[in-house]
XYZ file of C-alpha atoms in Angstrom:
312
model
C 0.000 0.000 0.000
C 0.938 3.642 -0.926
C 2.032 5.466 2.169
C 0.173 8.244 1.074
C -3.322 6.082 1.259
C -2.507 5.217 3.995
C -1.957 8.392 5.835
C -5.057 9.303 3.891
C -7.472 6.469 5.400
C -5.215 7.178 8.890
C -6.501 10.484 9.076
C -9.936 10.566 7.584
C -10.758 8.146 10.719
C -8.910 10.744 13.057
C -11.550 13.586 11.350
C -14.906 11.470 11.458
C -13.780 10.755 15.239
C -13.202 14.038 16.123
C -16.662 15.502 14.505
C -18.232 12.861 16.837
C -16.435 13.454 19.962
C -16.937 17.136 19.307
C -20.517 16.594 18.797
C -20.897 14.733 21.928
C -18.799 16.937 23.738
C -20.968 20.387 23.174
C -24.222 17.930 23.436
C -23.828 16.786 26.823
C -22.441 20.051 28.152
C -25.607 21.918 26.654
C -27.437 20.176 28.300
C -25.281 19.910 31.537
C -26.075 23.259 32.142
C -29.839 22.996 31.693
C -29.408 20.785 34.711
C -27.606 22.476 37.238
C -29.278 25.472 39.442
C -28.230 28.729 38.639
C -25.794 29.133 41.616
C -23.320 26.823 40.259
C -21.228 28.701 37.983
C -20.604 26.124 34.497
C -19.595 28.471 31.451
C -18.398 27.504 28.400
C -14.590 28.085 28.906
C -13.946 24.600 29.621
C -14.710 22.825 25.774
C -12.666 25.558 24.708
C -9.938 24.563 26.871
C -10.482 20.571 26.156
C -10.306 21.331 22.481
C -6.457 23.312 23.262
C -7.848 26.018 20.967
C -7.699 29.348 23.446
C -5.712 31.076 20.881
C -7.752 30.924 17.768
C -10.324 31.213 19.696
C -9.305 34.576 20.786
C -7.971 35.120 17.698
C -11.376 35.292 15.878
C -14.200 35.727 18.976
C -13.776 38.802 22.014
C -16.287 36.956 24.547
C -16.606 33.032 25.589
C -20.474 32.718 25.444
C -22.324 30.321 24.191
C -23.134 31.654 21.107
C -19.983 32.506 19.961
C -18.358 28.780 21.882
C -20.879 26.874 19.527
C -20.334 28.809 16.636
C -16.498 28.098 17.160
C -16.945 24.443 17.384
C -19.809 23.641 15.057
C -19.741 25.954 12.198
C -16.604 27.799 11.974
C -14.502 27.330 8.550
C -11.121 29.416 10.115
C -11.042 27.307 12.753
C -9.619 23.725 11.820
C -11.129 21.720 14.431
C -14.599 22.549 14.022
C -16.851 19.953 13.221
C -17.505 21.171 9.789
C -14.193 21.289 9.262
C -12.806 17.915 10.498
C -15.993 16.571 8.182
C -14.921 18.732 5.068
C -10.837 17.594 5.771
C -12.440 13.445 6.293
C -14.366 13.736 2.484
C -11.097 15.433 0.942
C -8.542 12.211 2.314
C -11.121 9.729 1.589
C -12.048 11.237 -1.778
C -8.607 9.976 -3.225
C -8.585 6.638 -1.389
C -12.477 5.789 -2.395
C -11.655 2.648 -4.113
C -10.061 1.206 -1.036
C -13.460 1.233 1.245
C -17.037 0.393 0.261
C -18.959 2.621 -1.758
C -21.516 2.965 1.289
C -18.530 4.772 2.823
C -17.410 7.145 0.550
C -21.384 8.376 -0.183
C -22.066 8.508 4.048
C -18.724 10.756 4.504
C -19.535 13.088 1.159
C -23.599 13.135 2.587
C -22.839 14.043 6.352
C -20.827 16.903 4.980
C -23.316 18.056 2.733
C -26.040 17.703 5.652
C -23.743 19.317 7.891
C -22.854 22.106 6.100
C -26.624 22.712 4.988
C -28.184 22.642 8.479
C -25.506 24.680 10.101
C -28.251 27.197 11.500
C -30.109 24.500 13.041
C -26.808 23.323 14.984
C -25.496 26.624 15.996
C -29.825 27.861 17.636
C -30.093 26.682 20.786
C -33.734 24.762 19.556
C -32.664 22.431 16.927
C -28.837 22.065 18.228
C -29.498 18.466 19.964
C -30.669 17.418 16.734
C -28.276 18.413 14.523
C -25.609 17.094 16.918
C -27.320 13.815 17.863
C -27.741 13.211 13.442
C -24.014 14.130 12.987
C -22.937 11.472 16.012
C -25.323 9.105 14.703
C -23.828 9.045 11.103
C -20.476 9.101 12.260
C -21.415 5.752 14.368
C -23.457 4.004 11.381
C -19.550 4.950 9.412
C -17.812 3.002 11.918
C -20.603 0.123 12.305
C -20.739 0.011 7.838
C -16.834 -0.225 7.862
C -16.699 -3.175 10.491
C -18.920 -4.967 8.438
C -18.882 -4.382 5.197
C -14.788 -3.746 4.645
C -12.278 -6.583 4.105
C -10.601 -6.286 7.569
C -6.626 -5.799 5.549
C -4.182 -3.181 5.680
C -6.500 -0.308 4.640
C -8.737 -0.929 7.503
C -6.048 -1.684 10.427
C -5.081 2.022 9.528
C -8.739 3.466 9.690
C -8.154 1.238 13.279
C -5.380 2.674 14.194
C -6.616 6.692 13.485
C -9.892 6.096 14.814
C -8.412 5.086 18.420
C -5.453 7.153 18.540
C -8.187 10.458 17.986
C -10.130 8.722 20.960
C -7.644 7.955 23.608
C -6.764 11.739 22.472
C -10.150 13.396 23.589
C -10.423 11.119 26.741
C -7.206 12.455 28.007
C -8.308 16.104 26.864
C -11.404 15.577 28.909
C -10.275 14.397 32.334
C -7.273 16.708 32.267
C -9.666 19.588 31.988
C -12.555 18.774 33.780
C -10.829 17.337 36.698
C -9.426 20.546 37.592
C -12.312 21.957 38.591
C -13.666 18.507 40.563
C -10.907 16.552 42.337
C -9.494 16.628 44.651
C -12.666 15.960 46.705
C -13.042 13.385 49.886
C -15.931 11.085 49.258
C -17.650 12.708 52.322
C -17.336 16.062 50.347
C -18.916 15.081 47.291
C -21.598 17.449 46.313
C -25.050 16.649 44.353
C -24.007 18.775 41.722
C -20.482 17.156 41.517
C -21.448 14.213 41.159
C -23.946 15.748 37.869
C -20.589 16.612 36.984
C -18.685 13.810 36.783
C -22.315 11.844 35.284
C -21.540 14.428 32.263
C -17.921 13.337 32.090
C -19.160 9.647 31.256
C -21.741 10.912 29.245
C -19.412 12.613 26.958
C -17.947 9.640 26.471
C -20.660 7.709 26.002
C -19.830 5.520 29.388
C -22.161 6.251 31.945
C -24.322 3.277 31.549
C -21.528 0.959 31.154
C -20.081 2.289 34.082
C -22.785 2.110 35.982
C -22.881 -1.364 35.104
C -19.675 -3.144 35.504
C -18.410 -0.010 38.213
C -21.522 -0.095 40.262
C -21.081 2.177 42.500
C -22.007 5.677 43.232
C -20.663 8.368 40.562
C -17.149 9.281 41.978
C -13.968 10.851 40.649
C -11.057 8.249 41.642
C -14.023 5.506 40.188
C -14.839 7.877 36.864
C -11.022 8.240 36.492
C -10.136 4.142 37.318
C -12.782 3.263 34.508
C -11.985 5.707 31.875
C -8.215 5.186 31.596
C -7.932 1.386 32.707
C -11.183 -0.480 31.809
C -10.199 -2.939 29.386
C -13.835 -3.171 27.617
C -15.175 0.691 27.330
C -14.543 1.209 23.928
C -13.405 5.203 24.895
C -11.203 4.004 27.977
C -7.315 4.668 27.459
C -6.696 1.254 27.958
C -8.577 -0.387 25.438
C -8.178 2.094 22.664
C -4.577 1.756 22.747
C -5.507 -1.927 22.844
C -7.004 -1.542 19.622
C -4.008 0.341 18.453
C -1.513 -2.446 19.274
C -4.092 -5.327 17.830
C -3.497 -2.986 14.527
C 0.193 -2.747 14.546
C 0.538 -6.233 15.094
C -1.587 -6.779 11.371
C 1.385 -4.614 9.519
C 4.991 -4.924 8.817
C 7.930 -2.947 9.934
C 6.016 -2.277 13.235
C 8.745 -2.611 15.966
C 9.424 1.264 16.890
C 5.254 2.035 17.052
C 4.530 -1.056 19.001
C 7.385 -0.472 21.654
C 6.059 3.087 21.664
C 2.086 1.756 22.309
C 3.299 -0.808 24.560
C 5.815 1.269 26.931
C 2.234 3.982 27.017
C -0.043 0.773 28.188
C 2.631 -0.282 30.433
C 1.794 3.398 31.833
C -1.646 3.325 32.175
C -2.139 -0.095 33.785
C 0.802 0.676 36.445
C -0.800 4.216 37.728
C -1.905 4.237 40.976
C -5.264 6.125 40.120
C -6.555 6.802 43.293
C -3.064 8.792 44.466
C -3.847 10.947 41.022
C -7.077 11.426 41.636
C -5.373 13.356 44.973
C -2.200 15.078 43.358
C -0.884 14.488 39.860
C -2.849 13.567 37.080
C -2.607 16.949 35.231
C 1.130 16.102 34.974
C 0.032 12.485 34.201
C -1.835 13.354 31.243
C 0.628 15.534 29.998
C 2.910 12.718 29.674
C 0.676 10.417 28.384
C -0.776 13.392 25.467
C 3.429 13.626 24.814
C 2.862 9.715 24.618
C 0.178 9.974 21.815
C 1.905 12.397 20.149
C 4.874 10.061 20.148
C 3.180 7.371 18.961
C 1.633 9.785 15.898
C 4.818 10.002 15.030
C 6.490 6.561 14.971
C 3.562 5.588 12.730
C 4.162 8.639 10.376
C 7.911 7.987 10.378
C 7.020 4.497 9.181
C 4.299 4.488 7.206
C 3.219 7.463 5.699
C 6.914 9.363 4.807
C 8.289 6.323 2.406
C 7.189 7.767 -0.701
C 8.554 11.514 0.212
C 11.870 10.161 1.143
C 12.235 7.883 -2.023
């Protein structure tokens, strides 16, 4: 395979992931702040500060409202990360690689972008946002679900793998690195009703609340929250298993020793934390290493795979 369709499939995964997450992200805190009284103070600040985009955000807006915060991660076309934009940048990689994946694939990338882009109103009003948001999530999803089953599970696909769980162990960090600031540490004695709404949102925009209330089954808490979403071997969004995923994907190519040994000494990482002494004192600076981790790991599997052809 061309390392140039490769990198192309690699990060038109990494684009339809991040519209999701984003999705999810604004969707749960929307409605996060519909729940909480009006004496706890929730702004918008903090999915501006999960996405790392304070400077072009100040770069293009003078006020963090919501308005403006949605406008930013929904609709705006200077701003890179934006949802339309990670869906325009997914149907420009896969556009060249279209042969590679089912048809199915290429039309549900090229119509979420055209739906996206035409209902951009709709997600930006405060009345029709949950629907725009929940469509755009649930296309993304039916993607993933059409790939899995439809796709000949080679090469091409290990890298749509591989993109797809690097972007998610990505956001998961971003999210408890931010959002823990403001909620640990706390003493289980001290935790408040509308903490613990809190840290329900935190699995929610991950998708994990039920599951956790499920196999964690205990009341909502931060050193729990943490525990599951970095070391749960099963939650498809947990640290742990998406670098899982990664690993299962290197194995399935060549050349892989310097990503693996990169994947492996991060999982090493995660498992070994102590998470309860984080959840006192530490895990911003244990995030940071493991985002440096990721970032690593990016680029082992560029130096690899995708830079052949430009060095030849």
């Amino acid at each position: 395979m061309l390392s140039r369709v490769a990198e192309n499939l690699y990060w038109t995964a990494r684009y339809m992931e991040r519209a999701e997450d984003l999705a999810r992200l604004v969707n749960v805190h929307s409605n996060l702040i519909l729940d909480l009284p009006r004496s706890v103070e929730l702004g918008w600040e903090p999915l501006i500060a999960i996405t790392g985009a304070e400077k072009a955000f100040a770069g293009l807006f003078e006020e963090m409202d919501e308005r403006n915060v949605t406008r930013f991660l929904i609709a705006d076309k200077r701003y890179p990360g934006s949802i339309l934009s990670a869906l325009f940048m997914a149907r420009e990689n896969l556009r060249s690689t279209r042969d590679l994946v089912p048809r199915e694939g290429w039309e549900q990338v090229n119509d979420l972008y055209l739906h996206a882009r035409q209902e951009l109103k709709g997600g930006i009003a405060k009345r029709k946002r949950y629907d725009f948001l929940r469509g755009v999530i649930q296309r993304c999803q039916q993607l993933t679900g059409l790939l899995s089953g439809t796709m000949s599970h080679d090469e091409a696909y290990e890298f749509i793998r591989i993109g797809r769980n690097l972007e998610r162990a990505d956001m998961t960090t971003r999210i408890l690195d931010v959002r823990s600031e403001d909620l640990l540490p706390r003493r289980a004695e001290d935790l408040t009703p509308f903490e613990n709404i809190q840290w329900m949102s935190v699995l929610k925009s991950l998708t994990a609340y039920q599951m956790y209330r499920r196999n964690v089954r205990v009341r909502v808490r931060g050193a729990d929250v943490l525990r599951y979403l970095l070391q749960d071997p099963n939650l498809p969004r947990a640290l742990h298993h998406c670098m899982s995923q990664v690993e299962a994907s290197l194995h399935a190519l060549p050349r892989n020793d310097a990503p693996l040994r990169a994947v492996t000494r991060m999982k090493r990482q995660v498992q070994e934390a102590d998470v309860p002494r984080l959840a006192e004192t530490g895990l911003h600076e244990f995030i940071d290493d493991i985002q440096v981790d990721l970032g690593q790991i990016h680029g082992e599997i560029s130096n690899t795979y995708f830079l052949l052809d430009r060095a030849a």
